[in-house]
Amino acid sequence: NRLSSLIFWGAPGCGKTTIARILADHTESHFEQLSAIFSGVGDLKKVFEAARLRRRTGRGTLLFVDEIHRFNKAQQDAFLPVMEDGTITLIGATTENPSFELNAALLSRCQVFVLKRLDDEALEKLLERAEKEFDKKLPLTQDARATLKALADGDGRYLLTMVEQVIHQPKELDVDDLTALVQKRRPVYDKKDDSHYNLISALHKSMRGSDADAALYWFSRMLAGGEDPRYLARRITRMAYEDIGLASPQGLSICIDAWNAYERLGSPEGELAIAQALVYLATAPKSNAVYVAYKRARKSARTYGSLMPPKHILNAPTKLMKQQGYGDGYQYDHDVEGGFSGQNYFPDDMQRESYYTPKGDGFEKNIKEKLDEWAARRNAKNNQK
């Protein structure tokens, strides 16, 4: 008959509040419910004081806080002393990732349970229990029944709301009748919450994995959730740099053109241009060689500090600079056979680094051949010295 404080993390309608009520009954605790959206520190103090009085009579208090991530740091800290002294047992419910939204101190005092969205089997059980409660079958064809569960999108509460609209219909409904009767539930998606980052991650990795169909699915999911197509155009343009690179350099132009097309056409026609750019990237040869090279070069820049360029590649506009050896020995590459001198362009106090290693796919195959040729000529020149 003991219960530690808990955090329930899950989608809307997966049973967070119901489970909390069951636990309160099971432990014979007083059930107190607050919503972080409508409550402040003053409300918490009243609940804590009532819980202290209740505790003196030997009865515990289970405090259920819905949308607990909406509380700020100070409000979350208010729970700590009353959790530690046993005044309350806290059950917090959140649709957001607790690791990002809840204080470390609060999390360390709670067990976190991840509640999954209801699958088809669970939704079917809810329908059967609803039919038993109403003592009648839902007037739906088999396809319409499947559609009803699909419209719920894993939300049991929303499913039961639709059941109440359907159960007393005088005739059997097919799919078209059902969709005309019930309002389609908007997909669980918030442009600022966890699902936003999960879906853009799925879109990016599907493109990187050359799965055009999966990329289009996640692209469509985000649009259906109300995502701004401009955000998707910007992210897809970034993919052209990060994952396609010089293996298919025209990918960048295609993304920019698609972005511009959307700005000219608007929705929904402009979204087709972005979709076309996405498919191009998914089916293009892939290379992150420039992305990796850039990160390596940034690291070297931080490591080596303010080293001067070698004097032979510095301009000498003054007599003093010429006396210091600026520009001495510089070879103008256009005047060298093959247009390649093989000179050193790194600082004198720094060994030559290799950042860019093309993978040899698509257009980078030509680049790799040229770089290999230049490397061989550079090494030959150094060996002669």
CSV table of C-alpha atoms in Angstrom, one decimal:
chain,number,residue,atom,x,y,z
A,1,ASN,CA,0.0,0.0,0.0
A,2,ARG,CA,2.9,2.3,-0.7
A,3,LEU,CA,3.4,4.4,-3.8
A,4,SER,CA,6.3,6.7,-4.9
A,5,SER,CA,5.8,9.8,-6.9
A,6,LEU,CA,5.4,9.3,-10.6
A,7,ILE,CA,5.6,11.1,-14.0
A,8,PHE,CA,3.3,9.8,-16.8
A,9,TRP,CA,4.6,10.9,-20.2
A,10,GLY,CA,2.2,10.1,-23.0
A,11,ALA,CA,0.0,11.3,-25.8
A,12,PRO,CA,-3.5,12.8,-25.1
A,13,GLY,CA,-6.2,10.2,-24.4
A,14,CYS,CA,-3.8,7.3,-23.4
A,15,GLY,CA,-5.1,7.0,-19.9
A,16,LYS,CA,-2.9,9.1,-17.7
A,17,THR,CA,-5.7,10.6,-15.5
A,18,THR,CA,-7.5,7.3,-15.3
A,19,ILE,CA,-4.4,5.4,-14.1
A,20,ALA,CA,-3.9,8.1,-11.4
A,21,ARG,CA,-7.5,7.7,-10.2
A,22,ILE,CA,-7.1,3.9,-10.0
A,23,LEU,CA,-3.9,4.3,-8.0
A,24,ALA,CA,-5.6,6.7,-5.6
A,25,ASP,CA,-8.4,4.2,-5.0
A,26,HIS,CA,-5.9,1.3,-4.7
A,27,THR,CA,-3.9,3.1,-2.0
A,28,GLU,CA,-7.0,4.6,-0.3
A,29,SER,CA,-5.6,8.0,-0.8
A,30,HIS,CA,-7.5,11.3,-1.2
A,31,PHE,CA,-7.4,12.2,-4.9
A,32,GLU,CA,-6.7,15.8,-5.7
A,33,GLN,CA,-6.4,17.1,-9.2
A,34,LEU,CA,-4.9,20.3,-10.6
A,35,SER,CA,-4.2,21.6,-14.0
A,36,ALA,CA,-0.9,23.4,-14.4
A,37,ILE,CA,-2.6,25.6,-17.1
A,38,PHE,CA,-5.1,27.1,-14.6
A,39,SER,CA,-3.2,26.9,-11.3
A,40,GLY,CA,-0.5,28.9,-9.6
A,41,VAL,CA,1.6,28.7,-6.4
A,42,GLY,CA,-1.3,30.0,-4.4
A,43,ASP,CA,-3.4,27.0,-5.4
A,44,LEU,CA,-0.6,24.6,-4.6
A,45,LYS,CA,-0.2,26.1,-1.1
A,46,LYS,CA,-3.9,25.5,-0.4
A,47,VAL,CA,-3.6,21.9,-1.6
A,48,PHE,CA,-0.5,21.3,0.5
A,49,GLU,CA,-2.1,22.7,3.7
A,50,ALA,CA,-5.2,20.5,3.2
A,51,ALA,CA,-2.9,17.5,2.7
A,52,ARG,CA,-1.0,18.2,5.9
A,53,LEU,CA,-4.3,18.3,7.9
A,54,ARG,CA,-5.4,15.1,6.1
A,55,ARG,CA,-2.1,13.4,7.0
A,56,ARG,CA,-2.7,14.0,10.7
A,57,THR,CA,-5.8,11.9,10.5
A,58,GLY,CA,-3.8,9.1,8.8
A,59,ARG,CA,-4.9,9.5,5.2
A,60,GLY,CA,-2.5,10.3,2.4
A,61,THR,CA,-3.1,12.6,-0.6
A,62,LEU,CA,-2.4,11.7,-4.2
A,63,LEU,CA,-2.0,15.0,-6.1
A,64,PHE,CA,-2.5,14.6,-9.8
A,65,VAL,CA,-1.1,17.5,-11.8
A,66,ASP,CA,-2.1,17.6,-15.5
A,67,GLU,CA,0.2,19.3,-18.0
A,68,ILE,CA,2.9,19.6,-15.2
A,69,HIS,CA,5.4,20.8,-17.7
A,70,ARG,CA,3.5,24.1,-17.9
A,71,PHE,CA,4.7,25.0,-14.4
A,72,ASN,CA,7.9,27.1,-14.3
A,73,LYS,CA,11.0,26.3,-12.3
A,74,ALA,CA,9.8,28.0,-9.1
A,75,GLN,CA,6.5,26.3,-9.2
A,76,GLN,CA,8.1,22.9,-9.8
A,77,ASP,CA,10.5,23.5,-6.9
A,78,ALA,CA,7.5,24.0,-4.6
A,79,PHE,CA,6.7,20.3,-4.8
A,80,LEU,CA,10.1,19.2,-3.5
A,81,PRO,CA,9.6,19.6,0.3
A,82,VAL,CA,6.1,18.2,0.5
A,83,MET,CA,7.2,15.2,-1.6
A,84,GLU,CA,10.2,14.6,0.7
A,85,ASP,CA,8.2,14.8,4.0
A,86,GLY,CA,5.4,12.6,2.6
A,87,THR,CA,2.7,15.3,2.7
A,88,ILE,CA,1.7,14.3,-0.9
A,89,THR,CA,2.4,11.7,-3.5
A,90,LEU,CA,2.8,13.5,-6.8
A,91,ILE,CA,1.6,12.1,-10.1
A,92,GLY,CA,2.5,14.5,-12.9
A,93,ALA,CA,1.1,14.0,-16.4
A,94,THR,CA,2.8,15.5,-19.4
A,95,THR,CA,2.7,15.2,-23.2
A,96,GLU,CA,6.2,16.7,-23.4
A,97,ASN,CA,9.6,15.0,-22.9
A,98,PRO,CA,10.2,15.2,-19.1
A,99,SER,CA,14.0,15.4,-19.7
A,100,PHE,CA,13.6,18.7,-21.3
A,101,GLU,CA,10.6,20.2,-19.5
A,102,LEU,CA,10.9,19.2,-15.9
A,103,ASN,CA,13.6,20.2,-13.3
A,104,ALA,CA,16.3,17.7,-12.6
A,105,ALA,CA,15.5,17.9,-8.9
A,106,LEU,CA,11.9,17.0,-9.4
A,107,LEU,CA,12.7,14.2,-11.9
A,108,SER,CA,15.2,12.7,-9.4
A,109,ARG,CA,12.3,12.2,-6.9
A,110,CYS,CA,10.0,10.5,-9.4
A,111,GLN,CA,9.7,7.4,-11.5
A,112,VAL,CA,8.9,8.1,-15.1
A,113,PHE,CA,6.5,5.9,-17.0
A,114,VAL,CA,6.1,6.3,-20.8
A,115,LEU,CA,2.5,5.6,-21.9
A,116,LYS,CA,2.1,4.7,-25.5
A,117,ARG,CA,-0.8,5.8,-27.7
A,118,LEU,CA,-3.6,3.3,-27.9
A,119,ASP,CA,-3.2,0.7,-30.7
A,120,ASP,CA,-6.0,-0.8,-32.7
A,121,GLU,CA,-6.5,-3.7,-30.3
A,122,ALA,CA,-6.9,-1.3,-27.3
A,123,LEU,CA,-9.3,0.9,-29.3
A,124,GLU,CA,-11.4,-2.1,-30.3
A,125,LYS,CA,-11.7,-3.1,-26.6
A,126,LEU,CA,-13.0,0.4,-25.8
A,127,LEU,CA,-15.6,0.1,-28.6
A,128,GLU,CA,-16.7,-3.2,-27.2
A,129,ARG,CA,-17.0,-1.9,-23.7
A,130,ALA,CA,-19.0,1.2,-25.0
A,131,GLU,CA,-21.4,-1.2,-26.9
A,132,LYS,CA,-21.9,-3.1,-23.7
A,133,GLU,CA,-22.5,0.1,-21.7
A,134,PHE,CA,-25.1,1.3,-24.3
A,135,ASP,CA,-26.4,-2.3,-24.7
A,136,LYS,CA,-26.4,-2.0,-28.5
A,137,LYS,CA,-24.0,-2.4,-31.4
A,138,LEU,CA,-22.5,0.6,-33.1
A,139,PRO,CA,-24.4,1.1,-36.4
A,140,LEU,CA,-21.2,0.9,-38.6
A,141,THR,CA,-20.1,-1.2,-41.5
A,142,GLN,CA,-16.9,-3.1,-40.9
A,143,ASP,CA,-14.9,-0.5,-42.9
A,144,ALA,CA,-16.5,2.4,-41.1
A,145,ARG,CA,-15.6,0.8,-37.7
A,146,ALA,CA,-12.0,0.6,-38.8
A,147,THR,CA,-12.2,4.2,-40.0
A,148,LEU,CA,-13.6,5.3,-36.6
A,149,LYS,CA,-10.5,3.8,-34.9
A,150,ALA,CA,-8.2,5.4,-37.4
A,151,LEU,CA,-9.8,8.8,-36.9
A,152,ALA,CA,-9.2,8.5,-33.1
A,153,ASP,CA,-5.4,8.5,-33.8
A,154,GLY,CA,-4.6,6.6,-30.6
A,155,ASP,CA,-6.7,8.9,-28.4
A,156,GLY,CA,-9.2,6.8,-26.3
A,157,ARG,CA,-11.0,9.9,-25.0
A,158,TYR,CA,-11.7,11.2,-28.5
A,159,LEU,CA,-12.8,7.7,-29.7
A,160,LEU,CA,-15.5,7.6,-27.0
A,161,THR,CA,-16.6,11.2,-27.9
A,162,MET,CA,-17.2,10.0,-31.5
A,163,VAL,CA,-19.0,6.9,-30.2
A,164,GLU,CA,-21.5,9.2,-28.5
A,165,GLN,CA,-22.2,10.8,-31.8
A,166,VAL,CA,-22.6,7.6,-33.7
A,167,ILE,CA,-24.3,5.2,-31.3
A,168,HIS,CA,-27.9,6.5,-31.7
A,169,GLN,CA,-27.9,6.9,-35.5
A,170,PRO,CA,-31.0,5.4,-37.0
A,171,LYS,CA,-29.2,3.6,-39.9
A,172,GLU,CA,-26.0,1.8,-40.5
A,173,LEU,CA,-23.2,4.2,-41.5
A,174,ASP,CA,-20.6,3.5,-44.2
A,175,VAL,CA,-17.3,5.3,-44.4
A,176,ASP,CA,-18.6,8.4,-46.2
A,177,ASP,CA,-21.6,8.7,-43.8
A,178,LEU,CA,-19.2,8.4,-40.8
A,179,THR,CA,-16.8,11.0,-42.0
A,180,ALA,CA,-19.7,13.4,-42.8
A,181,LEU,CA,-21.0,12.9,-39.2
A,182,VAL,CA,-17.8,13.2,-37.1
A,183,GLN,CA,-15.2,15.9,-37.3
A,184,LYS,CA,-11.8,14.6,-38.3
A,185,ARG,CA,-9.4,14.8,-35.4
A,186,ARG,CA,-6.3,17.0,-36.1
A,187,PRO,CA,-3.1,14.9,-35.9
A,188,VAL,CA,-1.3,15.1,-32.6
A,189,TYR,CA,1.3,17.7,-33.5
A,190,ASP,CA,2.5,20.9,-32.1
A,191,LYS,CA,5.1,23.0,-33.9
A,192,LYS,CA,6.9,23.6,-30.6
A,193,ASP,CA,6.6,20.2,-28.8
A,194,ASP,CA,8.3,16.8,-29.0
A,195,SER,CA,6.3,15.6,-32.0
A,196,HIS,CA,7.7,18.4,-34.1
A,197,TYR,CA,11.3,17.3,-33.4
A,198,ASN,CA,10.4,13.6,-33.8
A,199,LEU,CA,8.8,14.1,-37.2
A,200,ILE,CA,11.5,16.4,-38.6
A,201,SER,CA,14.1,13.8,-37.5
A,202,ALA,CA,12.1,11.1,-39.2
A,203,LEU,CA,11.9,13.1,-42.4
A,204,HIS,CA,15.6,14.0,-42.4
A,205,LYS,CA,16.7,10.4,-41.8
A,206,SER,CA,14.3,9.0,-44.4
A,207,MET,CA,15.8,11.3,-47.0
A,208,ARG,CA,19.3,10.5,-45.9
A,209,GLY,CA,18.4,6.8,-46.1
A,210,SER,CA,17.3,7.3,-49.7
A,211,ASP,CA,13.7,6.3,-48.9
A,212,ALA,CA,11.6,8.8,-51.0
A,213,ASP,CA,8.3,7.2,-50.0
A,214,ALA,CA,9.0,7.4,-46.2
A,215,ALA,CA,10.3,11.0,-46.6
A,216,LEU,CA,7.1,12.0,-48.4
A,217,TYR,CA,5.0,10.4,-45.7
A,218,TRP,CA,6.7,12.3,-42.9
A,219,PHE,CA,6.5,15.5,-45.0
A,220,SER,CA,2.8,15.0,-45.4
A,221,ARG,CA,2.3,14.2,-41.7
A,222,MET,CA,3.9,17.5,-40.8
A,223,LEU,CA,1.8,19.5,-43.3
A,224,ALA,CA,-1.3,17.8,-42.0
A,225,GLY,CA,-0.4,18.9,-38.5
A,226,GLY,CA,-0.2,22.5,-39.5
A,227,GLU,CA,3.6,22.9,-40.0
A,228,ASP,CA,4.6,26.0,-42.0
A,229,PRO,CA,5.8,24.8,-45.4
A,230,ARG,CA,8.5,27.5,-45.2
A,231,TYR,CA,10.1,25.7,-42.3
A,232,LEU,CA,10.1,22.5,-44.3
A,233,ALA,CA,11.6,24.3,-47.3
A,234,ARG,CA,14.4,25.7,-45.1
A,235,ARG,CA,15.1,22.3,-43.5
A,236,ILE,CA,15.2,20.5,-46.9
A,237,THR,CA,17.6,23.1,-48.2
A,238,ARG,CA,19.8,22.4,-45.3
A,239,MET,CA,19.7,18.7,-46.2
A,240,ALA,CA,21.1,19.6,-49.6
A,241,TYR,CA,24.2,21.0,-48.0
A,242,GLU,CA,24.6,18.4,-45.2
A,243,ASP,CA,23.7,15.1,-46.8
A,244,ILE,CA,23.9,15.6,-50.6
A,245,GLY,CA,26.7,18.1,-50.9
A,246,LEU,CA,29.0,18.0,-53.9
A,247,ALA,CA,27.8,14.5,-54.9
A,248,SER,CA,24.9,16.3,-56.6
A,249,PRO,CA,25.6,20.1,-56.3
A,250,GLN,CA,22.5,20.9,-58.4
A,251,GLY,CA,20.4,19.7,-55.4
A,252,LEU,CA,20.9,23.0,-53.7
A,253,SER,CA,19.6,24.9,-56.7
A,254,ILE,CA,16.6,22.7,-56.9
A,255,CYS,CA,15.8,23.3,-53.2
A,256,ILE,CA,16.1,27.1,-53.5
A,257,ASP,CA,13.9,27.0,-56.7
A,258,ALA,CA,11.3,25.0,-54.8
A,259,TRP,CA,11.4,27.5,-51.9
A,260,ASN,CA,11.0,30.4,-54.3
A,261,ALA,CA,8.2,28.5,-56.1
A,262,TYR,CA,6.3,28.1,-52.8
A,263,GLU,CA,6.7,31.9,-52.1
A,264,ARG,CA,5.2,32.7,-55.5
A,265,LEU,CA,2.4,30.0,-55.5
A,266,GLY,CA,1.5,29.6,-51.8
A,267,SER,CA,-0.4,26.6,-50.5
A,268,PRO,CA,-1.4,24.1,-51.6
A,269,GLU,CA,0.3,24.3,-55.1
A,270,GLY,CA,3.6,25.5,-53.8
A,271,GLU,CA,3.9,22.5,-51.5
A,272,LEU,CA,4.3,20.2,-54.5
A,273,ALA,CA,7.5,22.1,-55.5
A,274,ILE,CA,8.9,21.3,-52.0
A,275,ALA,CA,7.8,17.7,-52.3
A,276,GLN,CA,9.6,17.4,-55.6
A,277,ALA,CA,12.8,18.8,-54.1
A,278,LEU,CA,12.5,16.3,-51.3
A,279,VAL,CA,12.2,13.4,-53.7
A,280,TYR,CA,15.2,14.7,-55.7
A,281,LEU,CA,17.3,14.7,-52.5
A,282,ALA,CA,16.1,11.3,-51.4
A,283,THR,CA,17.1,9.7,-54.8
A,284,ALA,CA,20.3,11.7,-55.3
A,285,PRO,CA,23.8,10.3,-54.5
A,286,LYS,CA,24.8,11.2,-50.9
A,287,SER,CA,27.9,12.8,-49.4
A,288,ASN,CA,28.5,14.5,-46.1
A,289,ALA,CA,32.1,15.1,-47.0
A,290,VAL,CA,31.9,18.9,-47.0
A,291,TYR,CA,29.9,18.9,-43.8
A,292,VAL,CA,32.6,16.7,-42.1
A,293,ALA,CA,35.4,18.8,-43.6
A,294,TYR,CA,33.8,22.0,-42.3
A,295,LYS,CA,33.6,20.7,-38.8
A,296,ARG,CA,37.2,19.5,-38.9
A,297,ALA,CA,38.4,22.9,-40.2
A,298,ARG,CA,36.4,24.7,-37.4
A,299,LYS,CA,38.1,22.5,-34.8
A,300,SER,CA,41.6,23.3,-36.2
A,301,ALA,CA,40.8,27.0,-36.2
A,302,ARG,CA,39.9,26.8,-32.5
A,303,THR,CA,43.0,24.6,-31.8
A,304,TYR,CA,45.7,26.6,-33.5
A,305,GLY,CA,44.5,30.1,-32.7
A,306,SER,CA,46.0,33.1,-34.5
A,307,LEU,CA,48.8,31.6,-36.7
A,308,MET,CA,49.9,33.9,-39.5
A,309,PRO,CA,49.6,32.8,-43.1
A,310,PRO,CA,52.9,31.8,-44.7
A,311,LYS,CA,54.7,35.0,-46.0
A,312,HIS,CA,54.9,33.9,-49.6
A,313,ILE,CA,51.1,34.1,-50.0
A,314,LEU,CA,50.8,37.6,-48.4
A,315,ASN,CA,50.6,40.8,-50.4
A,316,ALA,CA,53.3,43.3,-50.0
A,317,PRO,CA,51.9,46.8,-50.7
A,318,THR,CA,54.6,48.6,-48.7
A,319,LYS,CA,58.4,48.6,-48.8
A,320,LEU,CA,58.6,47.4,-45.2
A,321,MET,CA,56.4,44.4,-46.0
A,322,LYS,CA,58.6,43.5,-48.9
A,323,GLN,CA,61.7,43.7,-46.7
A,324,GLN,CA,60.0,41.3,-44.3
A,325,GLY,CA,59.7,38.8,-47.2
A,326,TYR,CA,56.0,39.1,-47.9
A,327,GLY,CA,55.2,37.6,-51.3
A,328,ASP,CA,58.7,36.1,-51.8
A,329,GLY,CA,58.5,32.9,-53.8
A,330,TYR,CA,54.8,33.0,-54.5
A,331,GLN,CA,53.9,31.1,-57.7
A,332,TYR,CA,50.9,32.4,-59.7
A,333,ASP,CA,49.0,29.1,-60.3
A,334,HIS,CA,47.5,30.3,-63.6
A,335,ASP,CA,51.1,30.5,-65.0
A,336,VAL,CA,52.1,27.0,-63.9
A,337,GLU,CA,51.6,24.0,-66.1
A,338,GLY,CA,48.3,22.3,-65.3
A,339,GLY,CA,47.3,25.4,-63.2
A,340,PHE,CA,48.6,23.8,-60.0
A,341,SER,CA,51.7,24.9,-58.2
A,342,GLY,CA,51.5,22.7,-55.1
A,343,GLN,CA,52.6,25.4,-52.8
A,344,ASN,CA,51.9,25.3,-49.0
A,345,TYR,CA,49.0,27.5,-48.0
A,346,PHE,CA,48.8,26.5,-44.4
A,347,PRO,CA,50.6,28.4,-41.6
A,348,ASP,CA,54.3,27.7,-41.3
A,349,ASP,CA,53.9,26.5,-37.7
A,350,MET,CA,51.1,24.1,-38.6
A,351,GLN,CA,51.3,20.8,-40.3
A,352,ARG,CA,49.1,20.3,-43.4
A,353,GLU,CA,45.7,19.0,-42.4
A,354,SER,CA,43.3,16.9,-44.5
A,355,TYR,CA,39.6,17.9,-44.0
A,356,TYR,CA,37.8,17.2,-47.2
A,357,THR,CA,37.6,13.5,-48.3
A,358,PRO,CA,35.1,13.1,-51.1
A,359,LYS,CA,33.3,9.8,-51.2
A,360,GLY,CA,33.5,9.3,-54.9
A,361,ASP,CA,29.8,9.1,-55.6
A,362,GLY,CA,28.1,11.3,-58.3
A,363,PHE,CA,29.9,14.5,-59.1
A,364,GLU,CA,32.3,13.9,-56.3
A,365,LYS,CA,33.9,11.1,-58.3
A,366,ASN,CA,35.4,13.8,-60.6
A,367,ILE,CA,36.4,15.9,-57.6
A,368,LYS,CA,38.1,12.9,-56.0
A,369,GLU,CA,40.1,12.1,-59.1
A,370,LYS,CA,41.3,15.7,-59.3
A,371,LEU,CA,42.2,15.9,-55.6
A,372,ASP,CA,44.2,12.6,-55.9
A,373,GLU,CA,46.1,14.0,-58.8
A,374,TRP,CA,46.9,17.2,-57.0
A,375,ALA,CA,47.9,15.3,-53.8
A,376,ALA,CA,50.4,13.2,-55.9
A,377,ARG,CA,51.9,16.3,-57.5
A,378,ARG,CA,52.2,18.0,-54.1
A,379,ASN,CA,53.9,15.0,-52.6
A,380,ALA,CA,56.3,14.7,-55.6
A,381,LYS,CA,57.3,18.4,-55.2
A,382,ASN,CA,57.9,18.0,-51.4
A,383,ASN,CA,60.0,14.9,-52.0
A,384,GLN,CA,62.2,16.8,-54.4
A,385,LYS,CA,62.9,19.3,-51.7
